[in-house]
XYZ file of C-alpha atoms in Angstrom:
654
model
C 49.759 -15.111 -3.210
C 49.459 -12.326 -0.520
C 51.625 -9.124 -0.907
C 53.000 -8.173 2.260
C 54.943 -5.136 3.662
C 55.874 -5.320 7.380
C 56.009 -2.030 9.209
C 57.964 -3.603 12.029
C 61.069 -2.865 10.075
C 59.916 0.563 8.758
C 57.525 2.140 11.658
C 55.853 5.435 10.377
C 53.270 7.678 11.444
C 51.230 8.911 8.327
C 48.730 10.960 10.309
C 50.388 14.346 8.900
C 49.673 13.222 5.395
C 45.946 13.057 6.067
C 44.657 16.162 4.607
C 47.239 16.170 1.607
C 46.161 12.510 0.804
C 42.261 13.168 0.939
C 42.655 16.191 -1.268
C 44.641 14.173 -3.873
C 42.211 11.212 -3.798
C 39.365 13.552 -4.083
C 40.788 15.259 -7.305
C 41.825 11.510 -8.751
C 39.262 9.868 -11.082
C 39.999 6.616 -9.395
C 37.398 5.665 -6.859
C 38.982 5.612 -3.233
C 37.227 4.150 0.063
C 37.895 5.319 3.529
C 37.225 3.095 6.223
C 38.118 2.780 10.065
C 40.031 -0.225 11.318
C 39.646 -1.213 14.991
C 42.697 -2.548 16.540
C 43.738 -3.747 19.851
C 42.685 -1.721 22.964
C 46.339 -0.701 23.577
C 46.605 0.809 19.855
C 44.300 3.568 18.634
C 41.932 2.952 15.521
C 43.157 4.076 12.202
C 41.618 5.121 9.069
C 42.272 3.397 5.818
C 42.184 5.027 2.052
C 41.996 2.322 -0.447
C 42.251 3.358 -4.063
C 43.347 2.249 -7.698
C 41.868 0.147 -10.733
C 42.933 -3.085 -9.031
C 39.707 -2.517 -6.849
C 37.574 -1.164 -9.323
C 37.959 -2.138 -13.276
C 41.147 -3.778 -14.689
C 42.088 -5.319 -17.932
C 43.030 -9.121 -17.697
C 46.733 -9.720 -18.163
C 47.499 -6.217 -17.357
C 48.817 -5.101 -13.927
C 46.239 -3.882 -11.764
C 47.356 -1.376 -8.967
C 45.993 -1.000 -5.387
C 46.828 2.101 -3.321
C 46.782 1.645 0.462
C 46.883 4.637 2.639
C 46.743 4.057 6.366
C 45.980 7.437 8.258
C 47.632 6.602 11.597
C 50.470 4.362 13.130
C 51.028 1.223 11.468
C 53.448 -1.085 13.454
C 52.580 -4.363 11.804
C 52.354 -5.919 8.344
C 50.138 -4.276 5.393
C 48.782 -7.274 3.414
C 46.855 -7.528 -0.082
C 45.269 -10.564 -1.606
C 43.452 -10.604 -4.631
C 41.137 -13.629 -5.371
C 39.597 -14.387 -8.815
C 36.755 -16.529 -10.178
C 37.010 -20.043 -9.016
C 39.317 -19.332 -6.110
C 42.062 -18.374 -8.695
C 44.840 -16.252 -6.782
C 47.017 -13.457 -8.399
C 50.562 -12.899 -7.359
C 50.666 -9.442 -5.468
C 53.660 -6.999 -4.890
C 53.698 -4.472 -2.202
C 56.040 -1.534 -1.768
C 56.260 1.606 0.245
C 56.197 4.674 -2.029
C 56.663 7.189 0.520
C 55.867 7.500 4.249
C 52.155 6.359 4.707
C 51.555 5.316 1.118
C 51.762 1.626 -0.077
C 51.516 0.688 -3.873
C 50.518 -2.804 -4.709
C 49.924 -4.607 -8.073
C 48.524 -7.947 -9.272
C 47.978 -9.219 -12.797
C 44.545 -10.820 -13.154
C 44.669 -13.779 -15.672
C 40.854 -14.521 -15.941
C 37.790 -12.476 -16.774
C 35.287 -11.843 -13.897
C 34.945 -10.244 -10.647
C 38.044 -10.614 -8.379
C 37.917 -10.026 -4.441
C 40.593 -7.914 -2.776
C 41.301 -8.342 0.694
C 43.463 -5.791 2.728
C 44.604 -6.458 6.224
C 46.448 -3.834 8.334
C 48.142 -5.200 11.441
C 46.538 -8.564 10.697
C 42.933 -6.828 10.726
C 40.713 -7.024 7.471
C 39.495 -3.531 6.350
C 35.881 -3.646 7.107
C 32.967 -2.487 5.193
C 31.926 -3.708 1.728
C 34.357 -6.158 0.078
C 36.543 -4.689 -2.520
C 35.836 -6.189 -6.063
C 37.464 -5.563 -9.200
C 35.726 -6.179 -12.344
C 38.321 -7.745 -14.840
C 37.677 -7.635 -18.710
C 39.174 -8.838 -21.940
C 38.678 -6.614 -24.883
C 40.366 -9.184 -27.154
C 37.306 -11.463 -26.705
C 35.015 -8.899 -28.080
C 33.823 -9.971 -31.564
C 32.262 -8.197 -34.464
C 29.618 -10.119 -36.399
C 26.994 -9.815 -39.028
C 29.026 -6.900 -41.085
C 27.814 -6.291 -44.374
C 28.351 -3.644 -47.150
C 25.923 -0.472 -46.763
C 23.891 1.405 -49.060
C 23.387 5.134 -49.148
C 20.245 6.080 -47.401
C 19.851 2.772 -45.725
C 20.390 2.077 -42.152
C 23.392 0.038 -41.889
C 23.849 -2.617 -38.848
C 26.375 -4.931 -37.558
C 26.609 -6.839 -34.148
C 28.928 -6.942 -31.108
C 29.353 -10.063 -28.899
C 30.780 -9.251 -25.435
C 29.585 -12.321 -23.962
C 33.191 -13.658 -23.109
C 34.712 -10.512 -22.527
C 33.355 -9.891 -19.043
C 31.302 -6.681 -17.876
C 32.219 -3.441 -19.607
C 30.988 -0.324 -21.453
C 30.769 -0.421 -25.342
C 31.363 2.684 -27.242
C 31.441 2.841 -31.458
C 32.697 5.712 -33.494
C 31.893 5.613 -37.045
C 33.979 7.902 -39.491
C 32.659 8.542 -43.080
C 34.485 10.039 -45.993
C 33.143 13.481 -44.524
C 33.938 12.764 -41.055
C 32.486 11.426 -37.810
C 28.466 10.545 -38.184
C 26.220 9.518 -35.284
C 25.432 5.683 -34.456
C 23.317 3.954 -32.298
C 24.185 1.176 -29.894
C 21.428 -1.282 -28.843
C 21.877 -3.779 -25.966
C 20.026 -7.156 -27.168
C 20.949 -8.777 -24.040
C 23.160 -11.899 -23.098
C 26.185 -9.870 -24.023
C 25.051 -9.070 -27.728
C 24.659 -5.383 -29.036
C 23.338 -4.123 -32.373
C 25.154 -1.147 -33.923
C 23.319 0.900 -36.572
C 24.279 3.907 -38.416
C 22.952 6.047 -41.354
C 25.456 6.540 -44.122
C 25.195 9.881 -45.617
C 27.907 9.803 -48.391
C 29.112 6.827 -50.631
C 32.434 5.646 -49.794
C 34.546 3.710 -47.258
C 33.436 4.015 -43.449
C 35.728 3.425 -40.772
C 34.318 1.943 -37.561
C 36.229 1.908 -34.220
C 34.979 -0.105 -31.392
C 36.172 0.252 -27.836
C 35.368 -1.703 -24.566
C 35.959 0.002 -21.247
C 38.036 2.539 -23.283
C 40.284 -0.325 -24.977
C 39.998 -0.714 -28.641
C 39.164 -4.409 -29.477
C 41.209 -6.621 -31.696
C 39.049 -6.225 -34.738
C 38.979 -2.414 -34.640
C 39.184 -0.495 -36.480
C 37.312 -2.162 -39.409
C 35.742 -0.797 -42.663
C 32.161 -0.917 -44.209
C 31.818 0.189 -47.717
C 28.781 2.155 -48.639
C 27.444 2.199 -52.441
C 25.239 3.471 -54.579
C 23.985 0.554 -56.778
C 21.755 2.757 -59.130
C 19.285 5.599 -59.535
C 16.312 3.646 -58.807
C 14.499 4.554 -55.650
C 11.825 2.996 -53.697
C 9.807 5.220 -51.084
C 6.592 5.623 -49.430
C 4.801 5.039 -45.942
C 4.614 1.276 -46.820
C 8.352 0.897 -46.841
C 8.676 2.160 -43.365
C 5.654 1.249 -41.079
C 2.480 -0.304 -41.850
C -0.538 -1.992 -39.945
C -0.954 -5.801 -40.086
C -4.052 -6.704 -41.905
C -4.305 -3.298 -43.844
C -3.183 -2.916 -47.433
C 0.085 -0.921 -47.848
C 1.822 0.560 -50.778
C 5.308 2.100 -51.909
C 6.451 3.280 -54.908
C 9.491 2.389 -57.252
C 10.719 4.878 -59.366
C 13.436 5.109 -62.281
C 12.999 1.488 -63.641
C 13.572 2.138 -67.451
C 12.985 -1.537 -68.808
C 14.531 -4.420 -67.063
C 13.280 -6.921 -64.718
C 12.007 -5.596 -61.316
C 11.411 -7.921 -58.522
C 10.147 -7.484 -55.022
C 10.075 -9.872 -52.167
C 8.927 -9.133 -48.683
C 9.595 -11.573 -46.159
C 7.945 -11.408 -42.917
C 9.073 -12.805 -39.300
C 7.517 -16.367 -39.965
C 7.280 -16.681 -43.903
C 7.259 -14.835 -47.334
C 4.653 -13.248 -49.159
C 4.591 -12.160 -52.811
C 3.469 -8.347 -53.221
C 1.218 -7.352 -56.111
C 3.316 -5.262 -58.524
C 1.486 -3.121 -61.046
C 3.290 -1.285 -63.878
C 2.076 2.309 -63.897
C 3.966 4.225 -66.693
C 7.218 5.119 -67.885
C 8.940 2.774 -65.731
C 7.168 3.535 -62.252
C 5.646 0.714 -60.225
C 3.379 0.676 -57.377
C 4.056 -2.457 -54.936
C 1.094 -3.703 -52.859
C 0.856 -5.795 -50.019
C -1.021 -6.940 -46.989
C 1.184 -8.046 -44.082
C -0.799 -10.427 -41.762
C 1.770 -10.537 -38.744
C 3.459 -8.158 -36.640
C 7.253 -7.586 -36.594
C 10.185 -6.511 -38.814
C 9.403 -7.297 -42.461
C 12.597 -7.237 -44.929
C 11.626 -5.735 -48.358
C 14.131 -6.447 -51.014
C 13.721 -4.641 -54.489
C 15.831 -5.945 -57.218
C 16.556 -4.495 -60.593
C 18.017 -7.038 -62.863
C 19.182 -9.196 -60.046
C 20.802 -6.322 -57.915
C 19.230 -4.803 -54.853
C 18.516 -1.115 -55.258
C 19.667 1.708 -53.159
C 18.124 1.205 -49.496
C 17.199 -2.322 -50.102
C 16.787 -4.719 -48.558
C 14.551 -2.231 -46.101
C 13.221 -3.038 -42.940
C 9.350 -2.283 -42.744
C 8.037 -2.164 -39.220
C 4.612 -3.973 -39.040
C 2.457 -3.325 -36.096
C -0.777 -4.837 -35.103
C -2.867 -3.144 -32.138
C -5.142 -6.349 -32.351
C -2.223 -8.349 -30.931
C -1.809 -5.890 -27.717
C -3.139 -7.833 -24.549
C -3.989 -6.291 -21.284
C -3.635 -8.271 -18.030
C -4.483 -7.689 -14.596
C -7.452 -5.365 -14.565
C -8.922 -5.199 -11.316
C -10.939 -2.738 -9.405
C -9.148 -0.305 -7.353
C -9.177 1.326 -3.751
C -8.913 5.332 -3.437
C -5.328 6.220 -2.257
C -3.922 2.968 -3.337
C -2.094 2.236 -6.425
C -4.038 0.580 -9.353
C -2.055 -1.519 -11.661
C -2.326 -3.250 -15.029
C 0.006 -4.553 -17.542
C 0.274 -3.967 -21.238
C 1.804 -6.736 -23.411
C 2.959 -5.447 -26.693
C 5.404 -8.557 -27.383
C 3.236 -9.651 -30.333
C 2.176 -6.426 -31.500
C 5.520 -5.316 -32.889
C 7.038 -1.980 -32.329
C 4.853 0.970 -31.674
C 3.935 3.978 -29.444
C 1.481 3.137 -26.578
C -0.750 5.948 -25.262
C -2.988 5.637 -22.166
C -6.064 7.938 -21.261
C -7.618 7.431 -17.732
C -10.863 9.405 -17.067
C -12.881 9.606 -13.853
C -16.201 11.221 -14.574
C -14.708 12.881 -17.478
C -11.484 14.252 -15.508
C -8.086 12.805 -16.467
C -6.152 10.883 -13.950
C -2.300 10.776 -13.845
C -0.740 7.549 -14.581
C 2.834 6.268 -14.782
C 4.380 3.895 -17.208
C 7.225 1.650 -16.414
C 8.808 -1.293 -18.294
C 8.990 -4.762 -16.463
C 10.634 -6.615 -19.250
C 11.063 -6.153 -22.869
C 7.921 -5.306 -24.356
C 5.837 -5.698 -21.404
C 4.584 -2.503 -19.585
C 3.323 -1.650 -16.085
C 0.574 1.007 -15.975
C 0.018 2.443 -12.534
C -2.156 5.231 -11.103
C -3.583 6.284 -7.690
C -7.058 7.356 -7.831
C -7.980 10.241 -5.753
C -11.871 9.692 -6.116
C -14.193 6.856 -5.975
C -16.209 5.866 -8.911
C -15.828 4.429 -12.343
C -12.371 5.081 -14.130
C -12.400 4.448 -17.814
C -9.121 3.434 -19.344
C -8.302 3.619 -23.085
C -5.326 2.250 -24.540
C -3.962 3.039 -27.945
C -1.182 1.430 -29.962
C 0.127 3.599 -32.859
C -3.020 5.624 -32.564
C -5.545 2.558 -32.627
C -7.651 1.565 -29.776
C -6.421 -1.790 -28.673
C -8.975 -4.642 -27.982
C -10.893 -4.631 -24.830
C -10.806 -0.938 -24.735
C -11.951 1.290 -23.200
C -12.286 -0.723 -19.840
C -13.533 0.345 -16.680
C -12.078 0.078 -13.413
C -14.491 0.481 -10.516
C -12.653 2.432 -7.626
C -14.188 2.325 -4.191
C -13.377 4.311 -1.057
C -13.903 2.004 2.054
C -13.004 5.047 4.263
C -16.526 6.517 3.296
C -18.563 3.541 4.753
C -19.182 4.354 8.198
C -22.096 3.396 10.790
C -25.147 5.651 10.597
C -25.431 8.355 13.049
C -26.820 7.160 16.289
C -26.374 3.547 15.585
C -26.884 1.625 18.492
C -23.789 -0.317 19.930
C -25.971 -2.476 22.261
C -28.630 -5.108 21.599
C -31.067 -7.548 23.362
C -30.182 -11.223 23.503
C -32.293 -13.377 21.554
C -34.065 -10.032 20.059
C -33.924 -9.138 16.473
C -31.564 -6.102 15.829
C -29.756 -4.367 13.017
C -26.483 -3.030 12.313
C -26.618 -0.053 9.417
C -23.667 1.698 7.591
C -23.834 4.260 5.131
C -21.986 3.998 1.822
C -22.683 7.439 0.241
C -19.608 8.633 -1.938
C -17.938 5.094 -1.500
C -18.332 4.079 -4.881
C -19.998 0.971 -6.484
C -19.151 -2.128 -4.171
C -20.859 -4.954 -2.336
C -21.045 -4.489 1.413
C -20.411 -7.786 3.470
C -21.175 -8.280 7.077
C -19.537 -10.830 9.256
C -20.989 -11.132 12.573
C -19.356 -13.214 15.391
C -20.609 -14.112 18.954
C -18.613 -14.015 22.219
C -17.458 -17.453 21.525
C -16.088 -16.635 18.125
C -19.087 -18.365 16.205
C -20.511 -16.680 13.062
C -24.254 -15.500 13.356
C -26.247 -15.610 10.197
C -27.591 -12.241 8.982
C -29.655 -10.771 6.216
C -28.566 -7.922 4.490
C -30.739 -5.304 3.000
C -29.617 -2.410 0.493
C -31.635 0.943 0.524
C -30.149 3.695 -1.623
C -27.016 4.553 0.207
C -27.503 2.617 3.504
C -26.951 -1.145 3.656
C -28.249 -2.738 6.947
C -27.679 -6.376 8.500
C -30.443 -7.832 10.396
C -29.354 -10.401 13.076
C -29.940 -11.968 16.264
C -27.557 -12.034 19.276
C -27.341 -15.485 20.442
C -25.608 -14.804 23.868
C -24.925 -12.062 26.339
C -21.451 -10.641 25.738
C -19.443 -8.723 23.193
C -20.365 -9.355 19.545
C -17.969 -8.305 16.766
C -19.467 -6.758 13.352
C -16.976 -6.920 10.670
C -17.833 -4.844 7.606
C -16.008 -5.301 4.062
C -16.857 -3.028 1.114
C -15.795 -4.279 -2.127
C -13.689 -6.869 -0.162
C -11.916 -4.310 1.791
C -12.350 -4.082 5.415
C -13.707 -0.308 6.416
C -12.034 1.860 9.096
C -13.168 1.043 12.446
C -14.214 -2.615 11.750
C -14.701 -4.613 13.363
C -17.282 -2.881 15.548
C -18.282 -3.984 18.886
C -21.949 -4.468 19.807
C -22.596 -5.519 23.526
C -25.423 -8.043 23.863
C -27.455 -7.859 27.162
C -30.436 -9.533 28.804
C -32.307 -6.852 31.044
C -34.836 -9.523 32.113
C -32.042 -11.172 34.419
C -31.769 -8.029 36.360
C -33.465 -7.889 39.782
C -34.127 -5.243 42.403
C -33.237 -6.100 46.030
C -33.713 -4.629 49.461
C -36.369 -2.533 48.092
C -38.535 -0.242 50.169
C -41.231 1.579 48.628
C -41.685 4.187 51.319
C -39.672 6.960 52.479
C -39.567 10.238 54.237
C -38.371 13.696 53.036
C -34.576 14.402 53.485
C -33.905 10.725 54.241
C -31.901 8.664 51.890
C -33.715 5.943 49.901
C -31.527 3.245 48.875
C -32.197 -0.321 47.117
C -29.873 -2.590 45.291
C -29.748 -3.697 41.872
C -28.436 -7.235 40.740
C -27.153 -7.492 37.270
C -25.921 -11.075 37.129
C -26.034 -12.850 34.013
C -27.312 -9.697 32.162
C -24.135 -8.708 30.331
C -22.468 -5.507 30.137
C -24.546 -2.397 30.149
C -25.315 1.319 30.992
C -27.297 1.168 34.338
C -29.327 4.527 35.041
C -31.907 5.635 37.449
C -34.514 8.223 36.954
C -36.736 9.606 39.860
C -39.387 11.770 39.222
C -41.904 13.805 41.763
C -44.910 15.798 41.339
C -46.146 13.858 38.604
C -42.863 14.152 36.537
C -42.584 17.815 37.029
C -39.754 17.664 39.481
C -36.394 15.766 38.758
C -34.795 14.198 41.804
C -31.089 13.383 41.553
C -30.237 9.854 42.186
C -26.794 8.098 42.202
C -25.991 4.564 40.937
C -22.839 3.156 42.702
C -21.150 -0.108 42.193
C -20.791 -2.087 45.300
C -19.559 -5.507 43.983
C -19.121 -7.401 40.884
C -22.701 -7.109 39.075
C -24.442 -5.386 41.948
C -25.253 -1.620 42.168
C -26.454 0.462 44.930
C -29.040 3.081 43.874
C -29.511 5.970 46.188
C -31.754 9.307 46.064
C -32.880 11.886 48.632
C -36.565 13.046 48.364
C -37.312 16.630 49.294
C -40.943 16.566 49.093
C -43.970 14.210 50.221
C -45.866 12.305 47.549
C -45.580 9.634 45.190
C -42.032 9.382 43.467
C -41.801 7.528 40.185
C -38.680 5.490 40.082
C -37.400 4.148 36.667
C -34.313 1.734 36.616
C -32.975 1.223 32.856
C -30.340 -0.912 31.456
C -29.013 0.330 28.229
C -32.230 2.592 27.864
C -34.390 -0.582 28.710
C -36.765 -0.730 31.849
C -35.694 -3.488 34.145
C -38.122 -5.867 35.585
C -40.114 -4.377 38.421
C -39.869 -0.740 37.075
C -40.968 1.757 37.213
C -42.370 1.645 40.683
C -43.850 4.186 42.896
C -42.080 5.135 46.243
C -44.509 6.966 48.562
C -42.909 9.593 50.625
C -44.677 10.633 53.727
C -43.881 13.201 56.396
C -45.761 12.119 59.731
C -44.542 15.349 61.262
C -47.218 17.111 59.447
C -49.889 15.043 60.527
C -52.048 16.411 63.523
C -54.673 15.078 65.908
C -57.362 16.998 67.690
C -60.338 16.394 69.876
C -63.974 17.647 70.329
C -62.999 19.818 72.963
C -63.949 17.794 75.813
C -61.247 17.255 78.535
C -63.574 14.621 80.217
C -65.515 11.895 78.892
C -68.442 9.734 80.236
C -68.091 6.153 80.454
C -69.705 4.392 77.558
C -70.312 7.428 75.775
C -68.476 7.868 72.108
C -65.689 10.393 71.858
C -64.609 11.601 68.631
C -61.347 13.091 67.625
C -60.194 14.236 64.103
C -57.134 13.339 62.246
C -55.515 16.099 59.647
C -52.977 14.701 57.171
C -52.876 17.742 54.733
C -48.757 18.042 53.907
C -48.004 14.590 55.174
C -48.474 12.629 52.147
C -50.768 9.938 51.001
C -50.342 7.203 53.302
C -52.487 4.986 55.032
C -53.977 6.257 58.416
C -54.201 3.631 61.270
C -55.443 4.532 64.831
C -55.067 2.649 68.035
C -56.785 3.504 71.410
C -55.621 1.776 74.713
C -57.439 2.130 78.049
C -56.260 1.528 81.514
C -53.616 -1.372 81.649
C -52.915 -0.764 78.016
C -56.246 -2.593 77.084
C -57.055 -1.893 73.421
C -60.496 -0.028 72.947
C -62.139 -0.523 69.462
C -61.703 2.566 67.428
C -63.308 3.627 64.005
C -61.793 5.704 61.549
C -63.527 7.479 58.675
C -62.056 9.059 55.590
C -63.592 12.443 55.118
C -61.287 12.677 52.054
C -59.253 15.817 51.615
C -56.816 14.525 54.033
C -59.158 14.536 56.991
C -60.259 11.475 59.143
C -62.891 11.177 62.179
C -61.965 8.695 64.571
C -64.404 7.624 67.116
C -64.179 5.082 70.171
C -66.357 4.358 73.381
C -64.312 4.171 76.804
C -65.382 1.302 78.866
C -63.077 1.736 81.665
C -62.705 4.550 84.309
C -59.212 6.113 84.449
């Protein structure tokens, strides 16, 4: 049922209570929540303060209060609804205490989580749902209480399974005053309470649940001292499974001494040796880990401190799981299972080349531990785990740590390759640790290309042959981890498919020489042109310009006569037809002189001289025409050194 207060019959403005209310709730020990309620556009938003044990923790069958303080003008109804487990609703009452303050109560009648809904002017208060944990201290039960013995740990159990969630507190009062006690959560709502009595007499025990005393509280535990007989020794406290342990029994003057030691799964009969004067030595060898109960009886009565609990541990039962190799900068993790080893102290030592490595220990569940560390350097990490000072099986073990970031292509590693020709891709693994290097090479179509891997000291080389022209991807993994920068791109090309077009192997100084390079089908690459004159002594600047898809114009301007060596490369490889010679000539530097005669007799030979020094090395041709443009035979003789002698016989009069 909802509890409702209708503000239409008592309009108020609580804004002036804002500061006082916030201050009061800040001093209160009850949790308060402030949230804003959005209303219609004609009404301003308001802030609502909600407090009270009715929205926190409350006892079953006891009134739980809910205090609602809207900080603003409320013109409609204020409602509070409390719904328990299984949809059980509780009757609510709501009243205005003073302007701007509402006080509601409901009485939860079932243990569990209750949901409280508050509405202002028909709008639910937003934010997280208000929940109230309802508990019942009357359902807390004490069990397994036994009389105590001086000097021996006294324990009893507490069951809160039916009482709901809550905090359990225990106070033990001995005849001399309060003594320390310990509460251990055993799960599923059960607790084990223990204390060590220091004096003989009645001990009063108070048990509270969420601050409320339970029905059985207080109760009494009597602590007695049966005799002056005592048993002591390390074997009565802790011992190792499979090892001989002893403890002494003193003060036995005659009578029957009986010792029974019971393990977690059976019983063993110890060997008792009468030493002298009523003193005994109890010798036994436990074979399983866990708490053993030792009971020393004298004439049928347990002596002081018995039965005693002997904690038996077994380092041989410690199991280590999940030991894997690691990566620098990434968390390495393994588990230690001590569930079958008994109670004991676990110690861990991790060394990298003799240097200690920091580690963290955390519990993932009872008796199972997580060990984590973040390696900073590559190399073997030796791990030693001890249990109660003894090295556990399998230790020390080695965790191999690698650093894939140290695996990089060698300097000057080519990123281009010729299609159909064997090539290699090499990486260096120096300082990367010990690990297998794997190469996965795929062609432009995604097919895997086989490769042969070769290891040489700190370098690993993959030999492979590009199958097609195009982008090939080289994926590199070190220890199964992909290295930075992978996959690497290797561009495959075929320079044999490149051709030169519009090529003229002659030129003149100062005039542009131009030809075309066709790279169709050759793949991507770096096209360069190198022009040298004077036998390579002079470099001539050249330009490569893209004029169309896979077509380039190459130009250069010679400044001197003579042969110019032109070399065109594609990714550093000479393209077909290069290098070639481009002969640069200067006809303006060629001169012709006669033999000094201005008139020549008919049918008489006439000589003239051609001087080509400075004009370059070219072919000299001579053509003589007579009257009417009739060709006249002419002979030209190379006199070497750039000089030629020409001769013809005129056969017509002009």
